[in-house]
CSV table of C-alpha atoms in Angstrom, one decimal:
chain,number,residue,atom,x,y,z
A,1277,MET,CA,79.2,147.8,59.0
A,1278,THR,CA,82.5,146.2,59.4
A,1279,PRO,CA,83.7,144.9,62.4
A,1280,ALA,CA,87.4,145.1,63.3
A,1281,SER,CA,89.5,142.8,61.5
A,1282,GLY,CA,92.9,143.2,63.0
A,1283,ARG,CA,93.9,141.3,66.1
A,1284,GLY,CA,95.1,144.0,68.7
A,1285,PRO,CA,98.5,142.8,71.0
A,1286,GLU,CA,96.0,142.4,73.5
A,1287,GLN,CA,94.7,139.4,72.4
A,1288,PRO,CA,96.1,135.7,73.8
A,1289,PRO,CA,97.7,133.0,71.7
A,1290,VAL,CA,95.8,130.3,70.4
A,1291,PRO,CA,96.0,127.5,73.4
A,1292,ALA,CA,97.3,124.6,72.3
A,1293,ASP,CA,94.6,122.3,73.0
A,1294,ALA,CA,91.6,124.3,71.0
A,1295,PRO,CA,89.7,121.8,69.2
A,1296,ALA,CA,90.3,120.9,65.7
A,1297,TYR,CA,88.2,121.6,62.7
A,1298,SER,CA,87.7,121.2,59.4
A,1299,VAL,CA,86.5,123.3,56.5
A,1300,VAL,CA,83.6,122.7,54.3
A,1301,VAL,CA,82.5,124.8,51.2
A,1302,PRO,CA,80.3,124.0,48.6
A,1303,THR,CA,80.6,125.6,45.4
A,1304,VAL,CA,78.9,126.0,42.1
A,1305,GLY,CA,82.5,127.6,40.6
A,1306,ARG,CA,81.6,131.5,41.3
A,1307,PRO,CA,84.4,134.0,40.7
A,1308,CYS,CA,84.1,134.6,44.9
A,1309,LEU,CA,85.3,130.9,45.9
A,1310,ALA,CA,89.0,132.5,45.0
A,1311,ASP,CA,88.3,135.3,47.5
A,1312,CYS,CA,86.8,133.0,50.0
A,1313,LEU,CA,89.8,130.9,50.1
A,1314,ARG,CA,92.5,133.4,49.8
A,1315,ALA,CA,90.7,135.1,53.4
A,1316,LEU,CA,90.4,132.0,55.1
A,1317,ALA,CA,94.5,131.1,54.5
A,1318,ALA,CA,94.8,134.7,55.7
A,1319,ALA,CA,93.3,134.2,59.0
A,1320,ALA,CA,96.6,133.1,61.0
A,1321,GLY,CA,96.3,131.3,64.0
A,1322,HIS,CA,94.5,128.3,64.4
A,1323,PRO,CA,94.4,126.6,60.7
A,1324,PRO,CA,92.0,123.8,59.7
A,1325,GLU,CA,93.0,120.5,59.4
A,1326,GLU,CA,91.9,120.4,56.1
A,1327,VAL,CA,89.9,122.1,53.4
A,1328,VAL,CA,87.5,120.5,51.5
A,1329,VAL,CA,86.0,122.2,48.5
A,1330,VAL,CA,82.4,120.5,47.1
A,1331,ASP,CA,81.8,121.1,43.2
A,1332,ASP,CA,78.5,121.0,42.7
A,1333,ARG,CA,78.4,122.2,39.5
A,1334,PRO,CA,76.0,119.7,37.4
A,1335,ASP,CA,78.9,119.9,34.3
A,1336,ALA,CA,82.4,120.4,36.4
A,1337,VAL,CA,83.7,122.2,33.4
A,1338,GLY,CA,87.3,124.4,34.3
A,1339,GLU,CA,89.5,123.6,37.3
A,1340,LEU,CA,88.3,125.6,40.1
A,1341,PRO,CA,90.7,128.5,41.7
A,1342,LEU,CA,92.0,126.4,44.8
A,1343,ALA,CA,95.7,128.2,44.1
A,1344,ALA,CA,94.0,130.8,46.0
A,1345,ALA,CA,93.9,129.3,49.2
A,1346,GLY,CA,97.8,130.0,49.4
A,1347,PRO,CA,99.3,127.9,52.1
A,1348,LEU,CA,96.1,126.2,53.0
A,1349,TYR,CA,96.6,124.8,49.7
A,1350,GLY,CA,98.3,121.5,50.9
A,1351,ARG,CA,95.3,120.8,53.0
A,1352,VAL,CA,92.6,121.3,50.1
A,1353,ARG,CA,90.6,118.5,49.0
A,1354,THR,CA,87.8,118.7,46.7
A,1355,LEU,CA,84.8,116.6,46.0
A,1356,ARG,CA,82.3,116.5,43.1
A,1357,THR,CA,78.3,116.1,43.6
A,1358,GLY,CA,77.1,117.1,40.3
A,1359,GLY,CA,74.8,120.0,40.9
A,1360,ARG,CA,72.8,118.1,43.8
A,1361,GLY,CA,72.3,120.7,45.8
A,1362,PRO,CA,74.1,123.0,48.9
A,1363,ALA,CA,72.5,120.6,51.3
A,1364,ALA,CA,73.7,117.5,49.4
A,1365,ALA,CA,77.3,119.1,48.9
A,1366,ARG,CA,77.9,119.9,52.4
A,1367,ASN,CA,76.9,116.3,53.6
A,1368,ALA,CA,79.4,114.6,51.3
A,1369,GLY,CA,81.9,117.4,52.7
A,1370,TRP,CA,81.3,116.6,56.5
A,1371,ARG,CA,81.0,112.9,56.1
A,1372,THR,CA,84.5,112.4,55.0
A,1373,VAL,CA,86.5,114.8,57.9
A,1374,GLY,CA,88.0,113.1,60.4
A,1375,THR,CA,88.2,116.4,62.8
A,1376,PRO,CA,85.8,116.8,66.0
A,1377,TRP,CA,84.6,120.0,64.3
A,1378,THR,CA,83.9,121.1,60.9
A,1379,VAL,CA,83.1,124.6,60.0
A,1380,PHE,CA,80.6,125.3,57.0
A,1381,LEU,CA,81.3,128.2,55.0
A,1382,ASP,CA,79.6,129.8,51.6
A,1383,ASP,CA,81.8,130.1,49.1
A,1384,ASP,CA,80.5,134.0,48.6
A,1385,VAL,CA,82.2,134.8,52.6
A,1386,ARG,CA,85.2,136.1,53.5
A,1387,VAL,CA,86.6,135.5,57.2
A,1388,LEU,CA,88.1,138.4,59.0
A,1389,PRO,CA,91.8,138.1,59.8
A,1390,ASP,CA,91.5,137.2,63.3
A,1391,TRP,CA,88.6,134.5,62.5
A,1392,SER,CA,90.4,131.3,63.1
A,1393,ARG,CA,91.7,132.7,66.6
A,1394,LEU,CA,88.5,133.7,67.5
A,1395,LEU,CA,87.1,130.2,66.3
A,1396,ALA,CA,89.2,128.6,68.5
A,1397,GLN,CA,88.1,130.5,71.6
A,1398,ASP,CA,84.4,129.7,70.2
A,1399,LEU,CA,85.1,126.0,69.7
A,1400,ARG,CA,87.3,126.0,73.4
A,1401,ALA,CA,84.5,127.5,75.0
A,1402,ALA,CA,81.9,124.5,73.9
A,1403,ASP,CA,80.7,122.6,76.4
A,1404,ALA,CA,79.5,119.0,76.2
A,1405,PHE,CA,75.9,119.8,75.2
A,1406,THR,CA,77.1,122.4,72.4
A,1407,GLY,CA,76.1,121.2,68.9
A,1408,GLY,CA,76.9,124.3,67.2
A,1409,VAL,CA,78.3,127.6,67.2
A,1410,GLN,CA,77.3,130.3,65.1
A,1411,GLY,CA,80.2,133.2,63.2
A,1412,ARG,CA,78.3,136.7,63.2
A,1413,LEU,CA,78.1,137.8,59.9
A,1414,SER,CA,78.2,141.1,58.2
A,1415,VAL,CA,77.3,142.6,55.3
A,1416,PRO,CA,78.8,145.9,54.2
A,1417,LEU,CA,76.4,148.4,52.5
A,1418,PRO,CA,77.6,151.0,50.6
A,1419,GLY,CA,78.0,154.8,52.3
A,1420,ASP,CA,77.1,156.8,49.9
A,1421,ARG,CA,73.5,155.9,49.4
A,1422,ARG,CA,70.7,154.0,50.4
A,1423,PRO,CA,70.7,150.4,49.6
A,1424,THR,CA,68.8,148.7,47.2
A,1425,ASP,CA,66.0,146.3,48.2
A,1426,TRP,CA,68.1,143.3,47.0
A,1427,GLU,CA,71.0,145.0,49.6
A,1428,ARG,CA,68.8,145.0,52.3
A,1429,GLY,CA,67.8,141.9,51.8
A,1430,THR,CA,71.3,140.5,52.0
A,1431,ALA,CA,72.0,142.2,55.1
A,1432,GLY,CA,69.2,140.5,56.6
A,1433,LEU,CA,71.8,137.7,57.1
A,1434,GLU,CA,73.6,139.5,59.8
A,1435,GLU,CA,70.4,138.4,62.1
A,1436,ALA,CA,69.8,135.1,60.6
A,1437,ALA,CA,69.7,132.5,62.6
A,1438,TRP,CA,72.0,129.3,62.3
A,1439,ALA,CA,72.9,130.4,58.9
A,1440,THR,CA,75.7,128.0,57.1
A,1441,ALA,CA,77.3,130.8,55.4
A,1442,ASP,CA,79.7,130.6,58.9
A,1443,MET,CA,78.6,127.8,61.2
A,1444,ALA,CA,80.6,125.3,63.2
A,1445,TYR,CA,79.0,122.2,64.1
A,1446,ARG,CA,80.2,119.1,66.6
A,1447,THR,CA,80.6,116.6,64.1
A,1448,ALA,CA,79.1,114.4,66.3
A,1449,ALA,CA,75.6,116.2,66.6
A,1450,LEU,CA,75.8,115.8,62.4
A,1451,VAL,CA,76.4,112.6,62.9
A,1452,ASP,CA,73.7,112.3,65.5
A,1453,VAL,CA,71.0,113.9,63.4
A,1454,GLY,CA,72.0,112.6,60.0
A,1455,GLY,CA,73.3,115.9,58.7
A,1456,PHE,CA,71.0,118.1,56.1
A,1457,ASP,CA,68.2,116.9,54.7
A,1458,GLU,CA,68.6,116.8,51.0
A,1459,ARG,CA,65.3,117.6,50.2
A,1460,PHE,CA,65.9,120.9,50.4
A,1461,ARG,CA,67.8,121.9,47.2
A,1462,ARG,CA,68.3,125.5,47.0
A,1463,ALA,CA,70.5,127.4,50.0
A,1464,PHE,CA,67.3,128.1,51.6
A,1465,ARG,CA,65.9,127.0,55.2
A,1466,GLU,CA,68.1,124.1,55.0
A,1467,ASP,CA,70.2,125.2,57.7
A,1468,ALA,CA,67.1,126.5,59.9
A,1469,ASP,CA,65.9,122.4,59.3
A,1470,LEU,CA,69.3,121.4,60.3
A,1471,ALA,CA,69.1,123.4,63.6
A,1472,LEU,CA,65.4,122.6,64.7
A,1473,ARG,CA,66.9,118.7,64.3
A,1474,VAL,CA,70.0,119.3,66.3
A,1475,ARG,CA,68.1,121.0,69.0
A,1476,ALA,CA,65.7,118.3,69.2
A,1477,ALA,CA,68.4,115.8,69.4
A,1478,GLY,CA,69.0,117.7,72.6
A,1479,TRP,CA,72.1,119.6,71.9
A,1480,SER,CA,72.3,123.2,72.4
A,1481,LEU,CA,73.2,126.1,69.3
A,1482,CYS,CA,75.0,129.3,70.5
A,1483,ARG,CA,76.4,132.1,68.7
A,1484,GLY,CA,80.4,133.1,68.8
A,1485,ARG,CA,82.7,136.0,68.6
A,1486,ARG,CA,84.3,135.3,65.3
A,1487,ALA,CA,82.6,137.8,62.3
A,1488,THR,CA,82.6,136.8,58.9
A,1489,LEU,CA,82.0,139.1,55.9
A,1490,HIS,CA,79.3,138.7,53.5
A,1491,PRO,CA,79.8,141.0,50.3
A,1492,VAL,CA,76.4,141.5,48.3
A,1493,ARG,CA,76.7,139.4,45.6
A,1494,PRO,CA,75.6,140.9,41.8
A,1495,SER,CA,72.1,140.5,41.2
A,1496,ASP,CA,70.1,141.2,38.2
A,1497,PRO,CA,66.5,142.7,38.4
A,1498,TRP,CA,64.4,139.4,38.8
A,1499,ALA,CA,66.3,137.9,41.6
A,1500,SER,CA,63.6,138.9,43.9
A,1501,VAL,CA,60.9,136.7,42.1
A,1502,ARG,CA,62.9,134.1,41.3
A,1503,ALA,CA,63.6,134.4,45.1
A,1504,GLN,CA,59.5,133.0,45.9
A,1505,ARG,CA,60.8,129.5,45.0
A,1506,GLY,CA,62.0,129.7,48.9
A,1507,ASN,CA,57.9,129.4,49.4
A,1508,ALA,CA,57.6,125.7,48.5
A,1509,ASP,CA,60.6,125.3,51.3
A,1510,ASP,CA,59.0,127.1,53.7
A,1511,VAL,CA,55.8,124.6,53.0
A,1512,LEU,CA,58.5,121.6,53.5
A,1513,MET,CA,59.7,123.3,56.8
A,1514,THR,CA,55.9,123.2,58.3
A,1515,ARG,CA,55.2,119.6,57.5
A,1516,LEU,CA,58.5,118.4,58.9
A,1517,HIS,CA,58.4,121.1,61.9
A,1518,GLY,CA,55.0,122.2,62.4
A,1519,ARG,CA,53.0,125.4,62.2
A,1520,ASP,CA,55.7,127.3,64.6
A,1521,TRP,CA,58.8,126.2,63.4
A,1522,TRP,CA,59.0,130.2,62.6
A,1523,THR,CA,59.4,131.1,66.1
A,1524,ARG,CA,61.5,128.1,67.1
A,1525,ALA,CA,64.2,129.0,63.9
A,1526,GLU,CA,64.0,132.7,64.7
A,1527,ALA,CA,62.9,133.1,61.2
A,1528,PRO,CA,60.9,136.3,59.9
A,1529,ARG,CA,57.2,135.1,58.8
A,1530,GLY,CA,57.6,137.7,55.7
A,1531,ARG,CA,54.7,139.3,53.8
A,1532,PHE,CA,53.2,135.9,52.5
A,1533,PRO,CA,50.1,136.0,54.1
A,1534,ARG,CA,49.2,139.5,52.1
A,1535,HIS,CA,51.0,137.8,48.6
A,1536,VAL,CA,47.4,135.5,49.4
A,1537,LEU,CA,45.6,138.5,49.2
A,1538,VAL,CA,46.7,140.7,46.8
A,1539,THR,CA,46.7,137.7,44.6
A,1540,ALA,CA,43.3,136.3,45.4
A,1541,ALA,CA,41.9,139.8,44.6
A,1542,ALA,CA,43.6,139.9,41.0
A,1543,LEU,CA,41.9,136.4,40.3
A,1544,THR,CA,38.6,137.6,42.0
A,1545,ALA,CA,38.9,140.6,39.3
A,1546,SER,CA,40.0,138.4,36.6
A,1547,VAL,CA,37.1,136.1,36.9
A,1548,CYS,CA,34.4,138.9,37.4
A,1549,ALA,CA,35.2,140.6,34.5
A,1550,LEU,CA,35.1,137.7,32.7
A,1551,THR,CA,31.3,136.9,33.9
A,1552,GLY,CA,30.3,140.6,33.5
A,1553,ARG,CA,30.4,141.5,37.1
A,1554,ARG,CA,31.5,144.5,36.7
A,1555,ARG,CA,30.9,146.3,40.0
A,1556,ALA,CA,32.5,143.2,41.6
A,1557,ALA,CA,35.4,143.3,39.4
A,1558,ALA,CA,36.2,147.0,39.9
A,1559,VAL,CA,36.0,146.8,43.7
A,1560,ALA,CA,38.5,143.8,43.8
A,1561,GLY,CA,41.0,145.5,41.0
A,1562,ALA,CA,40.8,148.1,43.7
A,1563,LEU,CA,42.3,146.5,46.5
A,1564,TRP,CA,44.7,144.5,44.2
A,1565,SER,CA,46.1,148.0,43.1
A,1566,LEU,CA,46.0,149.6,46.4
A,1567,GLY,CA,47.7,146.0,47.7
A,1568,THR,CA,50.3,146.0,45.4
A,1569,ALA,CA,51.0,149.7,45.4
A,1570,GLU,CA,51.7,149.4,49.1
A,1571,PHE,CA,53.9,146.5,48.6
A,1572,ALA,CA,56.2,148.6,46.1
A,1573,LEU,CA,55.9,151.8,48.1
A,1574,ALA,CA,57.2,149.7,51.4
A,1575,ARG,CA,60.5,148.4,49.1
A,1576,ILE,CA,60.7,152.0,47.3
A,1577,ALA,CA,60.8,154.4,50.4
A,1578,PRO,CA,63.8,152.7,52.3
A,1579,GLY,CA,65.9,152.5,48.9
A,1580,PRO,CA,68.1,155.1,46.9
A,1581,ARG,CA,65.0,155.7,44.9
A,1582,THR,CA,66.7,155.8,41.3
A,1583,GLY,CA,65.4,155.5,38.0
A,1584,ARG,CA,66.4,152.3,37.6
A,1585,GLU,CA,65.4,150.8,41.0
A,1586,VAL,CA,62.0,152.3,41.4
A,1587,ALA,CA,61.0,150.8,37.8
A,1588,THR,CA,62.8,147.3,39.3
A,1589,MET,CA,60.2,147.9,41.9
A,1590,LEU,CA,57.2,148.2,40.2
A,1591,CYS,CA,57.6,145.8,37.8
A,1592,THR,CA,58.8,142.8,40.8
A,1593,SER,CA,56.0,143.8,43.2
A,1594,VAL,CA,53.4,143.4,40.6
A,1595,LEU,CA,55.1,139.5,40.0
A,1596,ILE,CA,56.4,138.8,43.4
A,1597,PRO,CA,52.7,137.8,45.4
A,1598,PRO,CA,51.5,135.4,42.5
A,1599,SER,CA,54.8,134.2,42.3
A,1600,ALA,CA,55.1,133.3,45.8
A,1601,VAL,CA,51.7,131.7,45.9
A,1602,ARG,CA,52.4,129.6,42.6
A,1603,HIS,CA,55.7,128.2,44.5
A,1604,TRP,CA,53.8,127.8,48.0
A,1605,LEU,CA,50.9,125.8,45.9
A,1606,ARG,CA,53.8,123.8,43.8
A,1607,GLY,CA,55.2,122.8,47.3
A,1608,GLN,CA,51.7,121.9,48.5
A,1609,LEU,CA,51.8,119.3,45.8
A,1610,ARG,CA,55.3,118.2,45.8
A,1611,HIS,CA,56.0,117.8,49.6
A,1612,ARG,CA,52.6,116.5,50.2
A,1613,ALA,CA,54.1,113.3,51.4
A,1614,ALA,CA,56.3,114.5,54.2
A,1615,VAL,CA,56.0,113.5,57.9
A,1616,PRO,CA,56.5,115.4,60.8
A,1617,HIS,CA,59.9,114.8,62.5
A,1618,GLU,CA,59.8,112.5,65.2
A,1619,GLY,CA,59.6,115.2,68.4
A,1620,THR,CA,57.8,117.8,66.5
A,1621,PRO,CA,54.7,119.3,68.6
């Protein structure tokens, strides 16, 4: 579903007292950065005071496509963080701005032509206790076929709470909580962590009117397996915010409990087979097979069901449960010394 992108004649001009803002875009040099900057420049009405592009490539070889910013090029400033992750990159960016609001955009989004006008309305409507205003994400999906598993996963961003793909924060709120927690090294859960801390500090968060496209980026067949690294970040979230953080962050719980059961069945079958307990091995193996088949079918049924998609789902459905458990255990080890944030229930 793609929201309307044109500004109708009934829309009023941007008020002269609309709050000033800066845009911070972390990037690892993906080609989509040019599209992001081009779309931002095309959003007329209430342009940002500056655009801070934070180059987080470990080895910053080659130039970034900053010329795509067009009329905003003179307002673009770059910083380098050397591959420390999106949380650190965003921190480096917002700590250098001088505007009352900081808008975070991911480099793979495209704001719509009326975005800056609606942003002005979002920020102007915010009261003194509003710490952040989220943009509405729209993920365009194919119209001629069912979406793939990867495309459906990306479409879940439309319902994600406080996603920094398009999130405006009052700069004072960022100062109040110290910004992003840089222990979150990937683009996962760092936004939920920040939102929970901002709320705990007494600020409110709300959803605005502006809309932003989040196209599905290219992926390879093993992307869903690599995504299981996020289970280590979930461990950190539990350490910092308690076991009920899922509810307070409005985050889906996912299938991790089932992955534990399926992985346990596989391990039990292997151990029993090695120790000569054939009947127990057969029962555990059957449970593993049933669990894996159920997972694969749940992913195949809503998809395009092409040969490539079905083969990908079958292979990755075998690998995802043990990968999820492995990364969860890695998170338990890595974050064993993490202590809850002050005020965590």
